[in-house]
Structures are given as C-alpha cells and as structure tokens.
mmCIF file of C-alpha atoms in Angstrom:
data_model
loop_
_atom_site.group_PDB
_atom_site.id
_atom_site.type_symbol
_atom_site.label_atom_id
_atom_site.label_comp_id
_atom_site.label_asym_id
_atom_site.label_seq_id
_atom_site.Cartn_x
_atom_site.Cartn_y
_atom_site.Cartn_z
ATOM 1 C CA MET A 1 -0.692 5.644 15.757
ATOM 2 C CA ASP A 2 -0.979 2.202 14.184
ATOM 3 C CA ILE A 3 -1.459 2.115 10.445
ATOM 4 C CA TYR A 4 -2.741 -0.706 8.293
ATOM 5 C CA ASN A 5 -1.322 -0.303 4.830
ATOM 6 C CA LEU A 6 -2.365 -2.692 2.117
ATOM 7 C CA VAL A 7 0.754 -2.740 0.067
ATOM 8 C CA SER A 8 1.232 -2.712 -3.649
ATOM 9 C CA LEU A 9 3.746 -0.665 -5.609
ATOM 10 C CA VAL A 10 1.778 2.391 -4.569
ATOM 11 C CA GLY A 11 1.650 0.890 -1.082
ATOM 12 C CA LEU A 12 5.431 0.845 -0.821
ATOM 13 C CA VAL A 13 5.566 4.518 -1.722
ATOM 14 C CA THR A 14 2.819 5.132 0.858
ATOM 15 C CA LEU A 15 4.973 3.321 3.423
ATOM 16 C CA LEU A 16 7.949 5.524 2.522
ATOM 17 C CA ALA A 17 5.797 8.657 2.842
ATOM 18 C CA LEU A 18 4.453 7.588 6.247
ATOM 19 C CA ARG A 19 7.951 6.944 7.528
ATOM 20 C CA ALA A 20 9.072 10.329 6.176
ATOM 21 C CA ILE A 21 6.489 12.074 8.381
ATOM 22 C CA GLY A 22 7.429 10.057 11.440
ATOM 23 C CA ILE A 23 4.895 7.212 11.458
ATOM 24 C CA TYR A 24 6.805 4.012 12.139
ATOM 25 C CA ASP A 25 4.291 1.462 13.445
ATOM 26 C CA VAL A 26 3.045 0.423 10.022
ATOM 27 C CA THR A 27 1.633 -2.970 9.065
ATOM 28 C CA VAL A 28 1.945 -3.968 5.409
ATOM 29 C CA VAL A 29 -0.202 -6.639 3.755
ATOM 30 C CA ASP A 30 0.435 -8.322 0.403
ATOM 31 C CA VAL A 31 0.290 -11.698 -1.309
ATOM 32 C CA LEU A 32 3.728 -11.426 -2.919
ATOM 33 C CA ALA A 33 6.670 -12.413 -0.739
ATOM 34 C CA ASN A 34 9.129 -10.148 -2.569
ATOM 35 C CA ARG A 35 7.021 -7.059 -1.856
ATOM 36 C CA LEU A 36 6.634 -8.022 1.802
ATOM 37 C CA GLU A 37 10.381 -8.499 2.106
ATOM 38 C CA LYS A 38 10.954 -5.115 0.471
ATOM 39 C CA ALA A 39 8.398 -3.566 2.865
ATOM 40 C CA ARG A 40 10.206 -5.060 5.859
ATOM 41 C CA ASN A 41 13.559 -3.823 4.520
ATOM 42 C CA ILE A 42 12.291 -0.256 4.190
ATOM 43 C CA GLY A 43 10.720 -0.168 7.626
ATOM 44 C CA ALA A 44 7.372 -1.937 7.919
ATOM 45 C CA HIS A 45 6.895 -2.785 11.592
ATOM 46 C CA HIS A 46 4.652 -5.769 10.825
ATOM 47 C CA ILE A 47 3.927 -7.676 7.653
ATOM 48 C CA ILE A 48 1.008 -9.958 6.845
ATOM 49 C CA GLN A 49 1.286 -12.557 4.090
ATOM 50 C CA ALA A 50 -2.306 -12.416 2.809
ATOM 51 C CA LYS A 51 -2.146 -15.430 0.531
ATOM 52 C CA ASP A 52 -2.715 -18.052 3.229
ATOM 53 C CA THR A 53 -3.779 -15.881 6.174
ATOM 54 C CA ASP A 54 -7.014 -14.571 7.622
ATOM 55 C CA VAL A 55 -5.900 -10.959 7.244
ATOM 56 C CA PRO A 56 -8.441 -9.317 9.602
ATOM 57 C CA ALA A 57 -7.737 -11.925 12.301
ATOM 58 C CA GLU A 58 -3.991 -11.314 11.984
ATOM 59 C CA GLY A 59 -4.578 -7.560 12.187
ATOM 60 C CA ARG A 60 -6.635 -8.013 15.374
ATOM 61 C CA LYS A 61 -3.798 -10.112 16.800
ATOM 62 C CA ILE A 62 -1.205 -7.446 15.963
ATOM 63 C CA THR A 63 -3.304 -4.646 17.499
ATOM 64 C CA GLY A 64 -4.365 -6.636 20.552
ATOM 65 C CA GLY A 65 -7.962 -6.616 19.301
ATOM 66 C CA ARG A 66 -8.107 -2.823 19.205
ATOM 67 C CA GLY A 67 -8.017 -2.341 15.427
ATOM 68 C CA TYR A 68 -6.077 0.147 13.372
ATOM 69 C CA ASP A 69 -6.649 3.900 13.382
ATOM 70 C CA LEU A 70 -6.054 4.318 9.684
ATOM 71 C CA ALA A 71 -5.972 2.126 6.582
ATOM 72 C CA PHE A 72 -4.574 2.905 3.161
ATOM 73 C CA GLU A 73 -6.210 0.634 0.592
ATOM 74 C CA THR A 74 -3.933 0.718 -2.438
ATOM 75 C CA ALA A 75 -4.878 -2.433 -4.365
ATOM 76 C CA GLY A 76 -8.314 -1.322 -5.559
ATOM 77 C CA LEU A 77 -9.912 -4.678 -4.785
ATOM 78 C CA GLU A 78 -13.260 -5.274 -3.140
ATOM 79 C CA LEU A 79 -11.710 -7.973 -0.934
ATOM 80 C CA THR A 80 -8.966 -5.719 0.392
ATOM 81 C CA THR A 81 -11.370 -2.818 0.907
ATOM 82 C CA ARG A 82 -13.624 -5.087 2.979
ATOM 83 C CA GLN A 83 -10.574 -6.263 4.928
ATOM 84 C CA SER A 84 -9.669 -2.640 5.605
ATOM 85 C CA MET A 85 -13.187 -1.998 6.899
ATOM 86 C CA GLU A 86 -12.913 -4.995 9.220
ATOM 87 C CA MET A 87 -9.465 -4.054 10.486
ATOM 88 C CA VAL A 88 -9.929 -0.411 11.440
ATOM 89 C CA LYS A 89 -11.300 0.428 14.856
ATOM 90 C CA LYS A 90 -14.614 2.151 15.511
ATOM 91 C CA GLY A 91 -14.231 5.694 14.220
ATOM 92 C CA GLY A 92 -11.304 4.654 12.015
ATOM 93 C CA VAL A 93 -10.369 6.177 8.677
ATOM 94 C CA ILE A 94 -9.880 4.376 5.379
ATOM 95 C CA VAL A 95 -8.135 6.126 2.502
ATOM 96 C CA LEU A 96 -9.074 4.564 -0.821
ATOM 97 C CA ILE A 97 -6.161 4.914 -3.232
ATOM 98 C CA GLY A 98 -6.428 1.809 -5.408
ATOM 99 C CA TYR A 99 -8.712 2.039 -8.410
ATOM 100 C CA SER A 100 -10.790 -1.061 -9.137
ATOM 101 C CA ALA A 101 -10.759 -2.511 -12.640
ATOM 102 C CA SER A 102 -14.512 -2.025 -13.022
ATOM 103 C CA GLY A 103 -14.721 1.196 -11.027
ATOM 104 C CA GLU A 104 -17.338 -0.415 -8.779
ATOM 105 C CA MET A 105 -17.394 -2.343 -5.505
ATOM 106 C CA ASN A 106 -20.080 -3.873 -3.312
ATOM 107 C CA LEU A 107 -19.237 -2.951 0.268
ATOM 108 C CA PRO A 108 -20.972 -3.552 3.606
ATOM 109 C CA VAL A 109 -22.309 -0.059 4.224
ATOM 110 C CA SER A 110 -23.934 -1.249 7.463
ATOM 111 C CA MET A 111 -20.443 -2.047 8.804
ATOM 112 C CA ALA A 112 -19.252 1.434 7.861
ATOM 113 C CA LEU A 113 -22.260 2.931 9.647
ATOM 114 C CA ASP A 114 -21.969 0.709 12.727
ATOM 115 C CA LYS A 115 -18.259 1.452 13.077
ATOM 116 C CA GLU A 116 -18.706 5.136 12.150
ATOM 117 C CA LEU A 117 -15.948 4.843 9.581
ATOM 118 C CA THR A 118 -14.654 7.744 7.533
ATOM 119 C CA LEU A 119 -13.901 6.900 3.915
ATOM 120 C CA LYS A 120 -11.599 9.264 2.059
ATOM 121 C CA THR A 121 -10.516 9.056 -1.544
ATOM 122 C CA ILE A 122 -7.615 10.283 -3.561
ATOM 123 C CA PHE A 123 -6.978 10.004 -7.281
ATOM 124 C CA ARG A 124 -3.340 9.699 -8.288
ATOM 125 C CA TYR A 125 -2.218 11.927 -5.418
ATOM 126 C CA ARG A 126 -3.498 15.004 -7.231
ATOM 127 C CA HIS A 127 -1.974 18.347 -6.216
ATOM 128 C CA VAL A 128 0.818 16.832 -4.099
ATOM 129 C CA TYR A 129 3.517 16.416 -6.729
ATOM 130 C CA PRO A 130 5.529 19.482 -5.622
ATOM 131 C CA LEU A 131 5.505 18.224 -2.013
ATOM 132 C CA ALA A 132 6.475 14.710 -3.118
ATOM 133 C CA ILE A 133 9.288 15.962 -5.358
ATOM 134 C CA GLN A 134 10.624 18.108 -2.517
ATOM 135 C CA ALA A 135 10.494 15.170 -0.069
ATOM 136 C CA VAL A 136 12.561 13.067 -2.480
ATOM 137 C CA ALA A 137 14.973 15.959 -3.170
ATOM 138 C CA ASP A 138 15.420 16.541 0.572
ATOM 139 C CA GLY A 139 16.229 12.867 1.135
ATOM 140 C CA LEU A 140 13.117 12.211 3.229
ATOM 141 C CA ILE A 141 11.924 9.572 0.769
ATOM 142 C CA ASP A 142 14.429 7.211 -0.834
ATOM 143 C CA LEU A 143 12.766 5.896 -3.970
ATOM 144 C CA GLY A 144 15.878 3.874 -4.743
ATOM 145 C CA SER A 145 15.078 1.664 -1.757
ATOM 146 C CA ILE A 146 12.187 0.037 -3.632
ATOM 147 C CA VAL A 147 13.976 -0.486 -6.959
ATOM 148 C CA THR A 148 14.789 -4.109 -7.698
ATOM 149 C CA ASN A 149 15.560 -3.968 -11.430
ATOM 150 C CA THR A 150 17.182 -1.427 -13.728
ATOM 151 C CA PHE A 151 16.948 -1.534 -17.517
ATOM 152 C CA ASP A 152 18.689 0.494 -20.216
ATOM 153 C CA PHE A 153 16.539 2.764 -22.385
ATOM 154 C CA ALA A 154 17.026 0.437 -25.349
ATOM 155 C CA GLU A 155 15.291 -2.296 -23.313
ATOM 156 C CA VAL A 156 12.029 -0.395 -22.680
ATOM 157 C CA ALA A 157 9.774 -2.897 -24.453
ATOM 158 C CA SER A 158 11.259 -5.943 -22.742
ATOM 159 C CA ALA A 159 11.357 -4.102 -19.400
ATOM 160 C CA MET A 160 7.626 -3.369 -19.622
ATOM 161 C CA ASP A 161 6.878 -6.960 -20.596
ATOM 162 C CA GLU A 162 9.069 -8.451 -17.893
ATOM 163 C CA SER A 163 7.668 -6.112 -15.230
ATOM 164 C CA ALA A 164 4.093 -7.006 -16.165
ATOM 165 C CA HIS A 165 4.688 -10.751 -16.256
ATOM 166 C CA ASN A 166 7.220 -11.242 -13.453
ATOM 167 C CA LYS A 167 5.602 -9.556 -10.449
ATOM 168 C CA ALA A 168 6.837 -12.284 -8.138
ATOM 169 C CA GLN A 169 10.418 -11.118 -8.767
ATOM 170 C CA ILE A 170 10.211 -7.465 -9.810
ATOM 171 C CA VAL A 171 8.970 -4.980 -7.220
ATOM 172 C CA LYS A 172 9.938 -1.763 -9.001
ATOM 173 C CA ALA A 173 11.785 -1.437 -12.266
ATOM 174 C CA VAL A 174 13.326 1.753 -13.623
ATOM 175 C CA ILE A 175 14.656 2.737 -17.019
ATOM 176 C CA ARG A 176 18.154 4.236 -17.153
ATOM 177 C CA PHE A 177 18.531 7.137 -19.595
#
C-alpha cells in the first residue's frame, strides 16, 4: 500500500508508527529540508519538498498516476488538506490529524463526492496511549531517531523559545531531567 504522509513533527511520529506496523512505501511531504532529511533517514521511501514543487503533480508522478490509497494530513492547513484530496485515488482515505488554527477549512466537497473519499478524524490520538507506550517500550518505535536537540532541565525556557523560533534547524527537542 502506498501512503501519502504530510509530515510535521506529528508526521514523523506517524511515519515511525507506519513503519512499525510494516508499511514501508511512505511518501513524506514538507517545506522544511531538515524534516525531509530526518524523514528520509528514518525510512521515508519518497520525499517531496513542497516549497517549490507542485505537490499533487509530484505525487501523481511517484504513483504512476494512480494516486495514493491513504493520506495522513498532519499540518492542519487547508492547502495541505486539499493536496491530500487531490493525491489520493478514487475511494481513497484521508485521516485528518492536524488541527487548523481557526478550526475551519473550506474544502472542495464535490471532489470528495466525485472521488468517493473517506475522511476520518482523530484528536490527539485519543485512547491509543497504552498501545503507543508499549510500541516504544518494545523497540518498535524509536523516538530517539527524530531527536535533533537535547536541553538540560535548567534550559527549559530557552529550549522552548529556540524550538519555536528555529524550526529550520530543530526537528524535535527534548529536555533532559
């Protein structure tokens, strides 16, 4: 099964989870080069640099015009949700994970109807924490593989500030206790 995964921090964890259950042909899309490089390093089969690329056209190229079976939209943007709708095949599934800033989006419902798309939603991965914790404990998901920066507990304030303002360099930061 081909998967289109719009990557963000949550997207990288989604990629790790997909790989843990045996899905390897995953395409990751982002605008930040450091996140795409991290995605490739942890197993993305294809990456799409969205900043200067027609993302749906690149997805059609990767899938030979067939489209993806499944999309995980993790950015919460109208643009990326529309791209997901364009990139999945007829009868495809889109899982909406990202939460938009306004909580609203204008989407082409006629496209969803014409393509007979299934839209699913999830809010903060509710009710799956025990499964996720077990997957990490069992070594199926290596969260350390997405960490790029580590800060001491005394540096919490500067770590938060640096993480918020230096997204081009920091993929995932953790605080050491």
